[in-house]
Tab-separated table of C-alpha atoms in Angstrom:
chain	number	residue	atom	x	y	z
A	821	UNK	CA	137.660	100.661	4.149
A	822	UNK	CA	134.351	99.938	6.050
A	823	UNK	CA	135.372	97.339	8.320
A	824	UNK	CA	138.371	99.741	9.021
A	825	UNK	CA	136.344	102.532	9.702
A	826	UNK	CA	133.698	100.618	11.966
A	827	UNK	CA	137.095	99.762	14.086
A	828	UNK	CA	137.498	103.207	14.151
A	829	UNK	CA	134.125	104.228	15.269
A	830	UNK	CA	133.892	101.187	17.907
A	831	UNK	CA	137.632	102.506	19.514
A	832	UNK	CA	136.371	105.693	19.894
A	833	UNK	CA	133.467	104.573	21.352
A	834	UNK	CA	135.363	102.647	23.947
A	835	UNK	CA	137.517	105.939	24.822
A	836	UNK	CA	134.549	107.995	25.321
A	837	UNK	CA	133.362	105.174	27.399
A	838	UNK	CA	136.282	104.943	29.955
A	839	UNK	CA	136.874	108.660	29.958
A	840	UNK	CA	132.830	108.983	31.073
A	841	UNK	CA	132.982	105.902	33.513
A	842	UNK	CA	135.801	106.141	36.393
A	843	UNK	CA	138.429	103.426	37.014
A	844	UNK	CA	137.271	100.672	39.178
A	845	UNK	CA	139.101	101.799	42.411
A	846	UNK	CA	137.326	105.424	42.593
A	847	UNK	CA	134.054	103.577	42.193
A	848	UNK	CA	134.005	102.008	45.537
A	849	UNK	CA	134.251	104.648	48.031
A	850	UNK	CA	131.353	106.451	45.932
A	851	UNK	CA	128.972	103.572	47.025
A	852	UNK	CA	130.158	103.227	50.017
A	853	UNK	CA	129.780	107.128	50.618
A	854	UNK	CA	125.985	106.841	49.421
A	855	UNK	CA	125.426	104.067	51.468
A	856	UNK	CA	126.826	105.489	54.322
A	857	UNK	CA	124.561	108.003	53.992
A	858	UNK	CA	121.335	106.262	54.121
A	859	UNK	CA	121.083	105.321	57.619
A	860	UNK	CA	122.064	108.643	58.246
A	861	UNK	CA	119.162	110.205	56.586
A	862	UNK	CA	117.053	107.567	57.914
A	863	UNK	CA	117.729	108.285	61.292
A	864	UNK	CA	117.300	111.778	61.554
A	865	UNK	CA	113.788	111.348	59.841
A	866	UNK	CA	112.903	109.334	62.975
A	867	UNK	CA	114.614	111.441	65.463
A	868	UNK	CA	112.081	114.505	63.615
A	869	UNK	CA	109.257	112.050	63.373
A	870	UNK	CA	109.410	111.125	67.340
A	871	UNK	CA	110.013	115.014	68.444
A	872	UNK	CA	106.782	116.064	66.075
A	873	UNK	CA	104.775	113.107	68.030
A	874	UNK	CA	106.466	114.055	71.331
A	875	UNK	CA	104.800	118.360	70.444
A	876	UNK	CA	102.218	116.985	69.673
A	877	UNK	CA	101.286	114.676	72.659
A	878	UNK	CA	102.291	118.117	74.807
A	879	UNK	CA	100.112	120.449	73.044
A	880	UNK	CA	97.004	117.365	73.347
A	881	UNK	CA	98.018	116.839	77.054
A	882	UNK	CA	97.975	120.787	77.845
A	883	UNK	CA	94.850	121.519	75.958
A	884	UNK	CA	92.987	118.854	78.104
A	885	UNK	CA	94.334	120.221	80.999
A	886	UNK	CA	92.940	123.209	79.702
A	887	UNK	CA	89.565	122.144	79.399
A	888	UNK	CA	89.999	119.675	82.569
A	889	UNK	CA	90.391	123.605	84.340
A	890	UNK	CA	87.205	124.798	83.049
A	891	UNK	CA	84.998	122.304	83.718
A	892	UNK	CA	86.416	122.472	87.310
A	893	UNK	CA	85.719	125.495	87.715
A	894	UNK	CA	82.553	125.449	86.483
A	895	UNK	CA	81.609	122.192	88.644
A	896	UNK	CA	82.548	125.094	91.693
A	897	UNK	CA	80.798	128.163	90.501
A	898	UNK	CA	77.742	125.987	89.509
A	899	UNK	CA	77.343	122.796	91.694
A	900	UNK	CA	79.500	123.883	94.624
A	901	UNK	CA	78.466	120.311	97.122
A	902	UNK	CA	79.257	117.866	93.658
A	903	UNK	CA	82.660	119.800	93.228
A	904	UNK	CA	83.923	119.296	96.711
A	905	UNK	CA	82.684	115.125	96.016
A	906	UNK	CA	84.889	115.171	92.747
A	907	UNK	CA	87.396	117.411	93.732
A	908	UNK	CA	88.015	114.408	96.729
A	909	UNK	CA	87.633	111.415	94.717
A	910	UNK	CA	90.701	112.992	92.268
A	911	UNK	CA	92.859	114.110	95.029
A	912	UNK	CA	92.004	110.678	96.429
A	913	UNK	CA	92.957	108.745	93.212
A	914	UNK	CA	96.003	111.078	92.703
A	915	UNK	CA	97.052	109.755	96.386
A	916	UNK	CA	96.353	105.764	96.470
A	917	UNK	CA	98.123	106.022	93.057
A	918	UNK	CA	101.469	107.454	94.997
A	919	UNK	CA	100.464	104.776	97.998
A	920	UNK	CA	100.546	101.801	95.441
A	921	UNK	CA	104.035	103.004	94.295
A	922	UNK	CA	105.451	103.780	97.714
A	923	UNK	CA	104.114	100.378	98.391
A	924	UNK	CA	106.095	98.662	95.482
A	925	UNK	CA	109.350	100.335	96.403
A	926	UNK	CA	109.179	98.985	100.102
A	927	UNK	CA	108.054	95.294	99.046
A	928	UNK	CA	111.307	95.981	96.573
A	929	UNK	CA	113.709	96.786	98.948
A	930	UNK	CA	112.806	93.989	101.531
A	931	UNK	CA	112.873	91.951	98.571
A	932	UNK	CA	116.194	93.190	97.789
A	933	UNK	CA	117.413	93.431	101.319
A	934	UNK	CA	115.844	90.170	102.294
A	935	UNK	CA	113.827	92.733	105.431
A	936	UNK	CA	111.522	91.507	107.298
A	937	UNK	CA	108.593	94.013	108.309
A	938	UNK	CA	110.040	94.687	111.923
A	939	UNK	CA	113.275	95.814	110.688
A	940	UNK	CA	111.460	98.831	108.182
A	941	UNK	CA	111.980	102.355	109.037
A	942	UNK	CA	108.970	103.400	111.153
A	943	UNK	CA	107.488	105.173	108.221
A	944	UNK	CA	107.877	102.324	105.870
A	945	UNK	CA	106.522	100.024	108.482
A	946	UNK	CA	103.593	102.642	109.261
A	947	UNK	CA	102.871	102.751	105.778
A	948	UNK	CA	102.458	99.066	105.240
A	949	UNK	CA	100.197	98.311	108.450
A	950	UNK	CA	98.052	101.321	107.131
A	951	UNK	CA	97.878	99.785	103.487
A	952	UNK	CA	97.069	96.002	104.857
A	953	UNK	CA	93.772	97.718	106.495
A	954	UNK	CA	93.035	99.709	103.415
A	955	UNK	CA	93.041	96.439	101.083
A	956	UNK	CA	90.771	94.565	104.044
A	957	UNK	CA	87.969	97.426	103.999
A	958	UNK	CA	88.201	97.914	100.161
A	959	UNK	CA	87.538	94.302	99.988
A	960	UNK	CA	83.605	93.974	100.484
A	961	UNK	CA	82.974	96.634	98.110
A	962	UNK	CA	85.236	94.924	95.584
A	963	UNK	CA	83.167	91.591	95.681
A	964	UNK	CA	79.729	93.494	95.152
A	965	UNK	CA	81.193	95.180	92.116
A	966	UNK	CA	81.810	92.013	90.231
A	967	UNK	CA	78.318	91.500	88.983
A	968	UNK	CA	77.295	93.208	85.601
A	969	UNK	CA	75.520	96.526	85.939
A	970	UNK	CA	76.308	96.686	89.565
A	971	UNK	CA	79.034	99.863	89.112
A	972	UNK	CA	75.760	101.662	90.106
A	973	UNK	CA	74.960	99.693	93.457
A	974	UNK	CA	78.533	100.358	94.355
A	975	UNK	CA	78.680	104.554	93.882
A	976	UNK	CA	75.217	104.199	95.472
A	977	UNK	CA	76.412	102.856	98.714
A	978	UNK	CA	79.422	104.747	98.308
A	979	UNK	CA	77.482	107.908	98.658
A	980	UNK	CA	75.495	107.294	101.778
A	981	UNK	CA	78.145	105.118	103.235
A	982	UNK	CA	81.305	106.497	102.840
A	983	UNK	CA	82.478	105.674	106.753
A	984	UNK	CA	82.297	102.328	106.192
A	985	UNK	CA	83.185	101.095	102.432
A	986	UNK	CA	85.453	104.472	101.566
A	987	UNK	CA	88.958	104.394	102.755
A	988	UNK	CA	90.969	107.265	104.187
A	989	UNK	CA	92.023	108.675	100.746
A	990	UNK	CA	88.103	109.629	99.545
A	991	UNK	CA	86.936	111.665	102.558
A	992	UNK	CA	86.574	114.901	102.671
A	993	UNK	CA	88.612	116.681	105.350
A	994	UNK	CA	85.666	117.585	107.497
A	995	UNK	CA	84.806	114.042	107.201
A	996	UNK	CA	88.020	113.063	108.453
A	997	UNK	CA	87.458	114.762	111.504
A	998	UNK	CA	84.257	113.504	111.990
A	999	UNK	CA	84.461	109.619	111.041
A	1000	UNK	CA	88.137	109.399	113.788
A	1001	UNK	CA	85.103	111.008	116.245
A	1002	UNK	CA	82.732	108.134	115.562
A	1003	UNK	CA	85.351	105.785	115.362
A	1004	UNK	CA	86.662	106.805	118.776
A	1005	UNK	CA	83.174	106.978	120.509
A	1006	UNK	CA	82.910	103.184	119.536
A	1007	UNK	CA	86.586	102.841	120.834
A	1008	UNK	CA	85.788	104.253	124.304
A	1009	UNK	CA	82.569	102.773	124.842
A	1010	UNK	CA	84.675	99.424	125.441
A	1011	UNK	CA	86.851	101.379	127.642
A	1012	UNK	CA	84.667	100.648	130.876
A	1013	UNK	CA	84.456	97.327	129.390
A	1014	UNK	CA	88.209	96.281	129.610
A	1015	UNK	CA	88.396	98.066	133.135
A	1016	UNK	CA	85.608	95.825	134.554
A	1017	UNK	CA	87.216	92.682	132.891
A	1018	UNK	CA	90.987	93.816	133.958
A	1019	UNK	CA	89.550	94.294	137.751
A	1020	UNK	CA	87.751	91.068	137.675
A	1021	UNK	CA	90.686	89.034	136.565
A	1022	UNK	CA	92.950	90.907	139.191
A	1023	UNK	CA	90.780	89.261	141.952
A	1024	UNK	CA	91.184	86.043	140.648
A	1025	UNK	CA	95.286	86.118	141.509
A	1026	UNK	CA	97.225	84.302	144.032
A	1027	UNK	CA	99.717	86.814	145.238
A	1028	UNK	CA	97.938	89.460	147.481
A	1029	UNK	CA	100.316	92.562	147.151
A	1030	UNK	CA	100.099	92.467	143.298
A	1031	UNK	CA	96.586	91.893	143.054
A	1032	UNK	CA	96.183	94.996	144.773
A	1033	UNK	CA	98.065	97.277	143.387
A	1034	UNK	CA	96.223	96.237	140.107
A	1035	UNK	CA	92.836	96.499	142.071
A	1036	UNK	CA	94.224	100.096	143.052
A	1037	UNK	CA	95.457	100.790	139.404
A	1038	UNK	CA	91.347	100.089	138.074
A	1039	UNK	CA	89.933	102.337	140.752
A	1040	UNK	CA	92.117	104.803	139.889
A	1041	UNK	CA	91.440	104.866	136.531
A	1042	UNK	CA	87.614	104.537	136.937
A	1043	UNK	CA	87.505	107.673	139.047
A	1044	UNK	CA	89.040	109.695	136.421
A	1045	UNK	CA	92.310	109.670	137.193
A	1046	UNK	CA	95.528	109.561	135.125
A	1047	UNK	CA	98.180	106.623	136.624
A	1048	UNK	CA	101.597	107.612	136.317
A	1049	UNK	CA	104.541	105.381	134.536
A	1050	UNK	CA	105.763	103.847	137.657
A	1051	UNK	CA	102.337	102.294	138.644
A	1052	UNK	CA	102.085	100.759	135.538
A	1053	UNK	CA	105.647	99.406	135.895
A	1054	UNK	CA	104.952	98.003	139.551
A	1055	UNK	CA	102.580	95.530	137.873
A	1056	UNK	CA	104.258	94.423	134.859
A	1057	UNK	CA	105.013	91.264	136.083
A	1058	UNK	CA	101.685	90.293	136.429
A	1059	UNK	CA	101.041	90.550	133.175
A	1060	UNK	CA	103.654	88.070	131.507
A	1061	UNK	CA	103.117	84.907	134.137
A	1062	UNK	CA	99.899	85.051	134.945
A	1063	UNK	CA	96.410	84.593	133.970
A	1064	UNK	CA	96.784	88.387	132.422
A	1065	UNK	CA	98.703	86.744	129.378
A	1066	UNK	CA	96.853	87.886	126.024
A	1067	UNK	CA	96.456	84.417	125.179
A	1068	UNK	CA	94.818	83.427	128.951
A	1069	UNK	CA	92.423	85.545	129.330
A	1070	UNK	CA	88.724	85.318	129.292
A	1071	UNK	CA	86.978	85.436	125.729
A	1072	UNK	CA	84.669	88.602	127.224
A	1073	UNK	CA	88.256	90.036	128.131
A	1074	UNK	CA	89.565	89.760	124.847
A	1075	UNK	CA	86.578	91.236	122.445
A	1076	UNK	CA	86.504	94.179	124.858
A	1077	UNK	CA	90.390	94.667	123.945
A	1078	UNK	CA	89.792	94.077	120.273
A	1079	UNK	CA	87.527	96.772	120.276
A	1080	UNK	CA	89.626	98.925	121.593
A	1081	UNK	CA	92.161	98.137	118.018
A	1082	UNK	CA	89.204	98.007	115.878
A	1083	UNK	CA	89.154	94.708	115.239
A	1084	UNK	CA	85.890	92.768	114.943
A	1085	UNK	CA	84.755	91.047	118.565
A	1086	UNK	CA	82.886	88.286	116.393
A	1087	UNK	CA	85.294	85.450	115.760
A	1088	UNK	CA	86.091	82.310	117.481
A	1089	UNK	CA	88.296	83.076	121.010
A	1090	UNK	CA	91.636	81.358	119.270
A	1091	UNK	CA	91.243	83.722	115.853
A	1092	UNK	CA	90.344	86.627	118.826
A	1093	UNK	CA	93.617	86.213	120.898
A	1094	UNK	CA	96.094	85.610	117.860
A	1095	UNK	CA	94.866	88.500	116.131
A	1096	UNK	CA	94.798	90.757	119.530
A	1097	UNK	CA	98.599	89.567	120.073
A	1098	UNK	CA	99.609	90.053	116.443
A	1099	UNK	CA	98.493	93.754	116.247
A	1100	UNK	CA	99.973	94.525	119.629
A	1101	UNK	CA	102.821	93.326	118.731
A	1102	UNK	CA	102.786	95.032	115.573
A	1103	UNK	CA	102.258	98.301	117.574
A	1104	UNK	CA	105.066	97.041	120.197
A	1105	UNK	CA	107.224	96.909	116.695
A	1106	UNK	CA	106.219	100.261	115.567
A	1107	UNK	CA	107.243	101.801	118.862
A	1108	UNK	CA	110.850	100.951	119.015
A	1109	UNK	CA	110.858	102.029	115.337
A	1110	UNK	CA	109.257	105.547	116.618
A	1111	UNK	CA	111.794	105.870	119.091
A	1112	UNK	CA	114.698	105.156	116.674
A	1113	UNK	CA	113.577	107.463	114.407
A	1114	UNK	CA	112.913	110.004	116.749
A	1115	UNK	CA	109.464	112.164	118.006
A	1116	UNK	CA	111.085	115.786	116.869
A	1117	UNK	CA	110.991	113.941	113.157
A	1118	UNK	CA	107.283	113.534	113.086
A	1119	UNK	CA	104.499	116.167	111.323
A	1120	UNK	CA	101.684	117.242	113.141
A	1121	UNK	CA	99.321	114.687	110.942
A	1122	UNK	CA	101.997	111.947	111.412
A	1123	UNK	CA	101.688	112.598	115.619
A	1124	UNK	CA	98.190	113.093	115.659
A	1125	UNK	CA	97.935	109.269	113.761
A	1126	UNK	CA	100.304	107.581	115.924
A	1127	UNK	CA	98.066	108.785	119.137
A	1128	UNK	CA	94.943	107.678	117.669
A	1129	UNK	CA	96.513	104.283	116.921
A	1130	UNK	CA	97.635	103.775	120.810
A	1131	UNK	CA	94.179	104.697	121.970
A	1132	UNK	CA	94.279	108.598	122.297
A	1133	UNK	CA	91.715	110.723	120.234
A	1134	UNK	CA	94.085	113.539	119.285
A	1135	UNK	CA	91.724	115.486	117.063
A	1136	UNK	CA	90.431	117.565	120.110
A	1137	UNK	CA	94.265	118.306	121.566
A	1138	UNK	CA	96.884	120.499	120.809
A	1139	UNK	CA	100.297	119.337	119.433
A	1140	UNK	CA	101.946	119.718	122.540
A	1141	UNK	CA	99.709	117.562	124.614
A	1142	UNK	CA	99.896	114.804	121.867
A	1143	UNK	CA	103.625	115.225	121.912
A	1144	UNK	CA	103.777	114.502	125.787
A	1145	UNK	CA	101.272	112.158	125.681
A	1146	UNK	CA	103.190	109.884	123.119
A	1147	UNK	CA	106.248	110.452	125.019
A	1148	UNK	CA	105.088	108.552	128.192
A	1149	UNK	CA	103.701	105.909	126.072
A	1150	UNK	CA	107.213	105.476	124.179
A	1151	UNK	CA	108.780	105.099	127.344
A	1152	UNK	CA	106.395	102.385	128.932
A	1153	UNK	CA	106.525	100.431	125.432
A	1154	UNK	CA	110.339	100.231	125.211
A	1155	UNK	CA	110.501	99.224	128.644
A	1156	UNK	CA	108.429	96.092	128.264
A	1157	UNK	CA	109.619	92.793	126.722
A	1158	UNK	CA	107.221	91.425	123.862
A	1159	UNK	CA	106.140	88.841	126.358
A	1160	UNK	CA	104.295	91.538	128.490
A	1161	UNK	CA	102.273	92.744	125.875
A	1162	UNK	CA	99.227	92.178	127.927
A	1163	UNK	CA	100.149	95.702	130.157
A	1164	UNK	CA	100.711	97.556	126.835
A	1165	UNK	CA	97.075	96.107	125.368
A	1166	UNK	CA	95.525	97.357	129.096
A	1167	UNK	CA	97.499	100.824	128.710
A	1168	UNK	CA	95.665	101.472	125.710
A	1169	UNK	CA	92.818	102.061	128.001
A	1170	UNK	CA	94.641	102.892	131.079
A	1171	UNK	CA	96.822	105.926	129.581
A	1172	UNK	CA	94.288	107.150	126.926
A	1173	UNK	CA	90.835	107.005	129.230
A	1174	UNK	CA	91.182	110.514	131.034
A	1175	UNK	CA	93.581	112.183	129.349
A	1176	UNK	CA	92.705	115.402	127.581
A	1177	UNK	CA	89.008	114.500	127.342
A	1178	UNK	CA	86.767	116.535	125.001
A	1179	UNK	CA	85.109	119.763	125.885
A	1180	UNK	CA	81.146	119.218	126.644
């Protein structure tokens, strides 16, 4: 009776069992449902997670703009002469910034392209030349910065010298204007310079009736007058065979030119001529590049720079006049050959000297 009854009990326990518990088949797809489910769940708690740190990095990044406004404009209403300083240096950051990445796209693409510098569009190749000088002026002021404690020294001289450790990007726009002035006087004080040099080298040729139309050409442009495009052209071939070849002429002759491109007159004569030839070249370069793209595609800053680079101090003329002016030196450049780079050196003088000259 008892063990009969404890069989009874244990097969109802095993029914109550098997009707709780489902058969093995329907079990399967139930884990496999809640696993499924999971990653699921997971997933959209980081897809929440990132857009709550995403609001929040917006509502952080708008309230400092916020405050960044207010202490701007108190810096103007209160300290007017330190606003228009810091107001500069950020527009200047905000633009070397953009410089650096224009400058990593174009290294990019010639990298890409396999392209050298002379076959960049001219703005690409304008914006690399420009860049090159940058990094050279930036340079000194780099080196004193490396000591400890000498962040100081450097905003210091900064200060009272922006002309000559600041780069384009950090002056103000009056100081723009007036720095391309000072820059310019220094220009056109070697103007009479080259002309004397130019004249002196002219006597010194063999063939009469060249040597004096170039003697002609000087005294022309030493009285004040403007030569036209065909004078220039008459002597061209003295300037490619002769002892008017960049790399012939006399070491006085060639500081007086590298003046005239801003280049520093105290080197050794070989370092002189090879960097007078390289950046005429470069300019030579830059001209075809000009006339490819086209002088109806250039702004009125991008004009006004491309006369000041050829020797012209545009920031007393008009557009119209720079326009013209840049349009007779176009068509003397893409006339000559790269080996007559001398005459376009000269012309840098000889076009730019009495054209347009400031009011007293």
């Amino acid at each position: 009776m008892a063990l009969s009854r404890a069989a009874a009990r244990g097969g109802l326990w095993r029914l109550g069992a098997a009707a709780r518990s489902p058969p093995r088949g329907q079990m399967q797809p139930q884990l496999a449902l809640g696993m499924s489910r999971s990653p699921v769940r997971s997933q959209g708690r980081s897809l929440s997670s990132r857009a709550a740190s995403r609001a929040l990095v917006a509502a952080v990044a708008a309230a400092a703009r916020r405050v960044s406004a207010r202490y701007e404009q108190h810096l103007e209403r209160s300290f007017p002469r330190f606003y228009l300083l810091y107001s500069t240096f950020k527009t200047g950051v905000q633009a070397l910034l953009l410089e650096v990445q224009e400058i990593r796209r174009i290294r990019a693409r010639m990298s890409q392209l396999q392209l050298s510098p002379q076959q960049l569009p001219y703005r690409d190749m304008e914006r690399l030349r420009q860049f090159r000088r940058d990094v050279l002026k930036i340079i000194p002021i780099g080196i004193i910065a490396i000591p400890p404690f000498a962040n100081f020294l450097v905003l210091v001289l900064m200060y009272f010298f922006p002309r000559q450790l600041l780069i384009r990007h950090f002056w103000t726009p009056r100081q723009q204007v007036e720095f391309l002035g000072a820059y310019d006087c220094r220009r056109r004080a070697s103007y009479p310079a080259v002309l004397r040099e130019l004249a002196r080298a002219a006597r010194s040729l063999p063939e009469p009736q060249p040597r004096q139309l170039l003697l002609q050409l000087c005294a022309q442009v030493q009285g004040g007058a403007r030569p036209h495009l065909a004078q220039l052209l008459a002597v061209r071939s003295l300037f490619s065979g002769s002892l008017l070849v960049l790399n012939r002429l006399h070491v006085d002759h060639v500081r007086a030119l590298s003046q005239v491109l801003f280049l520093t007159p105290h080197l050794p004569a070989f370092f002189l001529r090879h960097r007078l030839c390289s950046h005429v070249l470069e300019i030579w370069h830059l001209d075809r590049a000009l006339l490819h793209l086209g002088l109806a595609q250039l702004s009125e800053e991008e004009l006004r720079a491309a006369c000041y680079l050829r020797g012209l101090n545009s920031t007393h003329l008009g557009q119209a006049e720079c326009r013209a002016w840049l349009e007779q030196w176009l068509r003397l450049s893409c006339e000559l050959q790269a080996s007559e780079a001398s005459l376009l050196a000269h012309s840098l003088v000889l076009l730019s000297l009495n054209y347009g000259q400031p009011p007293e």
